[in-house]
Amino acid sequence: RIELVETMEQDPAQLTTFERPEGIPGDYREHLDVMSELMILAFKLDQTRVASFMWANEGSNRSFPFLDVAEGHHQLSHHKGDESMIEKIRRIDRFNVGRFARFVDRLASEPEGDGTLLDNCMVVYGSAIGDGNRHNHDDLPILLAGGGGGTLDPGRHVSFESGTPLCNLYTSLLDRMDVPVDRFGDSTGRLSGL
């Protein structure tokens, strides 16, 4: 990073001027790509150590015409067992997980120190609702990627006891960032085995 800044200071012609975008890209896929690249750039340049990108809130009814899904995710989540609605929500979920994987791959392709950005990151992907049809907030499928600067053991499936608050994950991640907290939200402790 320092070498990059020094090079640009010596040769300002390498600096690029950017025009302000007109707004959020109309194509949702492009919006996800732009925001992902912006976060990666901010990490690479050490402009931030924390980023949050909520693709949609739990009640979002964004449609996905590029997946041949005219209905919104929220509407489809109340499927009442209708297989055609379940299949459409699967398409949306596959798309979202694919975009997350793409982001993780990009982090893995960026060198940092003796490893990659991904080696030094903790990236959480998930939802606060386990089953939109029942509005339940348990058994949440959460993906945690990255090595956390050597504090995580990635590449595994880890299951925790039913009823474990999601905030226990957050307190565990805060510990790895040297952020001293006793509690966060409804946390009841830390998660072991991360």
mmCIF file of C-alpha atoms in Angstrom:
data_model
loop_
_atom_site.group_PDB
_atom_site.id
_atom_site.type_symbol
_atom_site.label_atom_id
_atom_site.label_comp_id
_atom_site.label_asym_id
_atom_site.label_seq_id
_atom_site.Cartn_x
_atom_site.Cartn_y
_atom_site.Cartn_z
ATOM 1 C CA ARG A 1 0.000 0.000 0.000
ATOM 2 C CA ILE A 2 2.761 2.413 0.910
ATOM 3 C CA GLU A 3 4.606 1.615 -2.325
ATOM 4 C CA LEU A 4 1.429 2.264 -4.298
ATOM 5 C CA VAL A 5 0.945 5.667 -2.680
ATOM 6 C CA GLU A 6 4.618 6.588 -3.150
ATOM 7 C CA THR A 7 4.462 5.604 -6.827
ATOM 8 C CA MET A 8 1.401 7.761 -7.364
ATOM 9 C CA GLU A 9 3.022 10.690 -5.555
ATOM 10 C CA GLN A 10 6.028 10.452 -7.888
ATOM 11 C CA ASP A 11 3.896 10.113 -11.023
ATOM 12 C CA PRO A 12 0.549 11.912 -10.592
ATOM 13 C CA ALA A 13 -0.355 10.968 -14.175
ATOM 14 C CA GLN A 14 -1.174 7.534 -12.770
ATOM 15 C CA LEU A 15 -4.026 9.084 -10.836
ATOM 16 C CA THR A 16 -7.323 8.722 -12.588
ATOM 17 C CA THR A 17 -10.120 11.216 -12.321
ATOM 18 C CA PHE A 18 -13.536 9.778 -11.773
ATOM 19 C CA GLU A 19 -16.904 11.280 -12.473
ATOM 20 C CA ARG A 20 -19.644 10.943 -9.923
ATOM 21 C CA PRO A 21 -22.139 8.262 -10.971
ATOM 22 C CA GLU A 22 -25.675 9.334 -11.778
ATOM 23 C CA GLY A 23 -27.007 7.088 -9.039
ATOM 24 C CA ILE A 24 -27.400 3.440 -8.166
ATOM 25 C CA PRO A 25 -27.016 1.276 -11.287
ATOM 26 C CA GLY A 26 -30.363 0.149 -12.650
ATOM 27 C CA ASP A 27 -29.113 -3.401 -13.053
ATOM 28 C CA TYR A 28 -28.998 -5.061 -9.636
ATOM 29 C CA ARG A 29 -26.106 -7.303 -10.706
ATOM 30 C CA GLU A 30 -24.046 -4.274 -11.679
ATOM 31 C CA HIS A 31 -24.892 -2.619 -8.357
ATOM 32 C CA LEU A 32 -23.623 -5.660 -6.432
ATOM 33 C CA ASP A 33 -20.439 -5.718 -8.520
ATOM 34 C CA VAL A 34 -19.748 -1.999 -8.042
ATOM 35 C CA MET A 35 -20.287 -2.163 -4.286
ATOM 36 C CA SER A 36 -18.156 -5.305 -3.971
ATOM 37 C CA GLU A 37 -15.282 -3.720 -5.876
ATOM 38 C CA LEU A 38 -15.609 -0.541 -3.817
ATOM 39 C CA MET A 39 -15.298 -2.526 -0.578
ATOM 40 C CA ILE A 40 -12.281 -4.427 -1.910
ATOM 41 C CA LEU A 41 -10.617 -1.182 -2.979
ATOM 42 C CA ALA A 42 -11.266 0.373 0.433
ATOM 43 C CA PHE A 43 -9.683 -2.661 2.131
ATOM 44 C CA LYS A 44 -6.702 -2.679 -0.250
ATOM 45 C CA LEU A 45 -6.007 1.003 0.370
ATOM 46 C CA ASP A 46 -6.594 0.566 4.119
ATOM 47 C CA GLN A 47 -9.320 3.202 4.036
ATOM 48 C CA THR A 48 -11.478 1.057 6.281
ATOM 49 C CA ARG A 49 -11.240 -2.114 8.296
ATOM 50 C CA VAL A 50 -14.997 -2.726 8.450
ATOM 51 C CA ALA A 51 -17.636 -2.701 5.728
ATOM 52 C CA SER A 52 -21.288 -3.654 5.720
ATOM 53 C CA PHE A 53 -23.416 -4.198 2.644
ATOM 54 C CA MET A 54 -27.031 -5.212 3.144
ATOM 55 C CA TRP A 55 -28.190 -6.460 -0.242
ATOM 56 C CA ALA A 56 -31.817 -6.121 0.790
ATOM 57 C CA ASN A 57 -33.746 -5.918 4.032
ATOM 58 C CA GLU A 58 -35.833 -8.829 5.256
ATOM 59 C CA GLY A 59 -39.004 -7.287 3.818
ATOM 60 C CA SER A 60 -37.546 -6.405 0.426
ATOM 61 C CA ASN A 61 -39.742 -7.315 -2.472
ATOM 62 C CA ARG A 62 -37.132 -6.797 -5.187
ATOM 63 C CA SER A 63 -37.923 -8.859 -8.239
ATOM 64 C CA PHE A 64 -35.272 -10.716 -10.234
ATOM 65 C CA PRO A 65 -36.313 -10.544 -13.894
ATOM 66 C CA PHE A 66 -32.852 -11.721 -15.043
ATOM 67 C CA LEU A 67 -33.641 -14.986 -13.219
ATOM 68 C CA ASP A 68 -37.150 -15.140 -14.704
ATOM 69 C CA VAL A 69 -38.578 -14.315 -11.275
ATOM 70 C CA ALA A 70 -41.144 -11.517 -11.424
ATOM 71 C CA GLU A 71 -42.198 -11.818 -7.786
ATOM 72 C CA GLY A 72 -40.200 -10.389 -4.912
ATOM 73 C CA HIS A 73 -38.112 -12.422 -2.494
ATOM 74 C CA HIS A 74 -40.301 -11.467 0.469
ATOM 75 C CA GLN A 75 -43.514 -12.407 -1.317
ATOM 76 C CA LEU A 76 -42.024 -15.751 -2.360
ATOM 77 C CA SER A 77 -40.784 -16.471 1.158
ATOM 78 C CA HIS A 78 -44.442 -16.844 2.221
ATOM 79 C CA HIS A 79 -44.813 -19.797 -0.141
ATOM 80 C CA LYS A 80 -47.135 -21.980 2.018
ATOM 81 C CA GLY A 81 -45.484 -25.036 0.480
ATOM 82 C CA ASP A 82 -46.126 -24.002 -3.147
ATOM 83 C CA GLU A 83 -43.341 -25.767 -5.080
ATOM 84 C CA SER A 84 -43.254 -23.189 -7.903
ATOM 85 C CA MET A 85 -42.685 -20.398 -5.374
ATOM 86 C CA ILE A 86 -40.061 -22.463 -3.544
ATOM 87 C CA GLU A 87 -38.217 -23.063 -6.831
ATOM 88 C CA LYS A 88 -38.174 -19.323 -7.550
ATOM 89 C CA ILE A 89 -36.787 -18.502 -4.127
ATOM 90 C CA ARG A 90 -34.128 -21.186 -4.678
ATOM 91 C CA ARG A 91 -33.081 -19.389 -7.870
ATOM 92 C CA ILE A 92 -32.738 -16.120 -5.960
ATOM 93 C CA ASP A 93 -30.811 -17.803 -3.137
ATOM 94 C CA ARG A 94 -28.446 -19.501 -5.626
ATOM 95 C CA PHE A 95 -27.838 -16.156 -7.322
ATOM 96 C CA ASN A 96 -27.100 -14.435 -3.999
ATOM 97 C CA VAL A 97 -24.753 -17.169 -2.782
ATOM 98 C CA GLY A 98 -23.020 -17.112 -6.169
ATOM 99 C CA ARG A 99 -22.426 -13.370 -5.841
ATOM 100 C CA PHE A 100 -21.103 -13.885 -2.323
ATOM 101 C CA ALA A 101 -18.717 -16.575 -3.633
ATOM 102 C CA ARG A 102 -17.587 -14.174 -6.344
ATOM 103 C CA PHE A 103 -16.814 -11.534 -3.701
ATOM 104 C CA VAL A 104 -14.883 -14.070 -1.619
ATOM 105 C CA ASP A 105 -12.930 -15.177 -4.713
ATOM 106 C CA ARG A 106 -12.012 -11.547 -5.413
ATOM 107 C CA LEU A 107 -10.749 -11.130 -1.846
ATOM 108 C CA ALA A 108 -8.697 -14.314 -2.303
ATOM 109 C CA SER A 109 -7.151 -12.911 -5.497
ATOM 110 C CA GLU A 110 -5.830 -9.754 -3.815
ATOM 111 C CA PRO A 111 -2.368 -10.137 -2.275
ATOM 112 C CA GLU A 112 -1.846 -8.699 1.182
ATOM 113 C CA GLY A 113 1.274 -9.275 3.251
ATOM 114 C CA ASP A 114 2.224 -12.945 3.181
ATOM 115 C CA GLY A 115 -1.276 -13.942 2.096
ATOM 116 C CA THR A 116 -4.414 -12.425 0.629
ATOM 117 C CA LEU A 117 -7.100 -10.008 1.696
ATOM 118 C CA LEU A 118 -9.311 -13.023 2.379
ATOM 119 C CA ASP A 119 -6.719 -14.453 4.763
ATOM 120 C CA ASN A 120 -7.007 -11.259 6.789
ATOM 121 C CA CYS A 121 -10.787 -10.791 6.573
ATOM 122 C CA MET A 122 -13.869 -12.150 8.273
ATOM 123 C CA VAL A 123 -16.832 -12.013 5.905
ATOM 124 C CA VAL A 124 -20.307 -12.924 7.147
ATOM 125 C CA TYR A 125 -23.184 -13.788 4.802
ATOM 126 C CA GLY A 126 -26.612 -14.687 6.060
ATOM 127 C CA SER A 127 -30.062 -13.648 7.098
ATOM 128 C CA ALA A 128 -31.829 -12.980 10.372
ATOM 129 C CA ILE A 129 -34.733 -15.188 9.298
ATOM 130 C CA GLY A 130 -34.284 -18.934 8.911
ATOM 131 C CA ASP A 131 -37.598 -19.613 7.155
ATOM 132 C CA GLY A 132 -39.629 -16.692 5.839
ATOM 133 C CA ASN A 133 -42.714 -18.869 5.543
ATOM 134 C CA ARG A 134 -42.726 -19.360 9.328
ATOM 135 C CA HIS A 135 -40.945 -16.110 10.284
ATOM 136 C CA ASN A 136 -38.590 -18.091 12.485
ATOM 137 C CA HIS A 137 -35.298 -16.699 13.713
ATOM 138 C CA ASP A 138 -33.496 -19.931 14.548
ATOM 139 C CA ASP A 139 -31.381 -22.449 12.658
ATOM 140 C CA LEU A 140 -29.901 -19.638 10.593
ATOM 141 C CA PRO A 141 -27.640 -20.699 7.728
ATOM 142 C CA ILE A 142 -24.657 -18.358 8.060
ATOM 143 C CA LEU A 143 -21.542 -18.398 5.903
ATOM 144 C CA LEU A 144 -18.324 -17.133 7.457
ATOM 145 C CA ALA A 145 -15.406 -16.787 5.063
ATOM 146 C CA GLY A 146 -11.828 -15.708 5.568
ATOM 147 C CA GLY A 147 -9.003 -16.404 7.916
ATOM 148 C CA GLY A 148 -9.467 -13.484 10.291
ATOM 149 C CA GLY A 149 -5.732 -12.814 10.271
ATOM 150 C CA GLY A 150 -5.059 -16.365 11.433
ATOM 151 C CA THR A 151 -7.767 -16.411 14.110
ATOM 152 C CA LEU A 152 -10.242 -18.563 12.155
ATOM 153 C CA ASP A 153 -10.012 -22.111 10.809
ATOM 154 C CA PRO A 154 -11.909 -21.799 7.497
ATOM 155 C CA GLY A 155 -13.214 -24.405 5.074
ATOM 156 C CA ARG A 156 -15.414 -26.340 7.465
ATOM 157 C CA HIS A 157 -19.070 -26.826 8.319
ATOM 158 C CA VAL A 158 -19.713 -26.015 11.964
ATOM 159 C CA SER A 159 -23.037 -26.566 13.681
ATOM 160 C CA PHE A 160 -24.086 -25.032 16.973
ATOM 161 C CA GLU A 161 -26.781 -26.033 19.434
ATOM 162 C CA SER A 162 -30.297 -24.966 18.463
ATOM 163 C CA GLY A 163 -31.227 -21.699 20.123
ATOM 164 C CA THR A 164 -27.692 -20.278 20.047
ATOM 165 C CA PRO A 165 -28.077 -16.532 19.409
ATOM 166 C CA LEU A 166 -26.553 -15.187 16.189
ATOM 167 C CA CYS A 167 -25.068 -12.406 18.308
ATOM 168 C CA ASN A 168 -22.750 -15.006 19.877
ATOM 169 C CA LEU A 169 -21.036 -15.106 16.479
ATOM 170 C CA TYR A 170 -20.720 -11.332 16.473
ATOM 171 C CA THR A 171 -19.152 -11.223 19.941
ATOM 172 C CA SER A 172 -16.731 -13.953 18.860
ATOM 173 C CA LEU A 173 -15.727 -11.932 15.794
ATOM 174 C CA LEU A 174 -15.388 -8.754 17.855
ATOM 175 C CA ASP A 175 -12.976 -10.641 20.143
ATOM 176 C CA ARG A 176 -10.830 -11.414 17.102
ATOM 177 C CA MET A 177 -10.745 -7.700 16.252
ATOM 178 C CA ASP A 178 -9.665 -6.814 19.795
ATOM 179 C CA VAL A 179 -12.942 -4.999 20.451
ATOM 180 C CA PRO A 180 -13.704 -5.621 24.121
ATOM 181 C CA VAL A 181 -17.425 -6.212 24.681
ATOM 182 C CA ASP A 182 -19.218 -8.155 27.370
ATOM 183 C CA ARG A 183 -22.378 -8.535 25.291
ATOM 184 C CA PHE A 184 -23.777 -7.635 21.920
ATOM 185 C CA GLY A 185 -27.524 -7.700 21.276
ATOM 186 C CA ASP A 186 -28.958 -10.898 22.723
ATOM 187 C CA SER A 187 -25.610 -12.695 22.986
ATOM 188 C CA THR A 188 -25.178 -15.209 25.770
ATOM 189 C CA GLY A 189 -21.478 -15.930 25.249
ATOM 190 C CA ARG A 190 -18.915 -16.814 22.606
ATOM 191 C CA LEU A 191 -18.790 -19.538 19.984
ATOM 192 C CA SER A 192 -15.995 -22.059 20.314
ATOM 193 C CA GLY A 193 -14.548 -23.921 17.374
ATOM 194 C CA LEU A 194 -14.465 -21.117 14.832
#
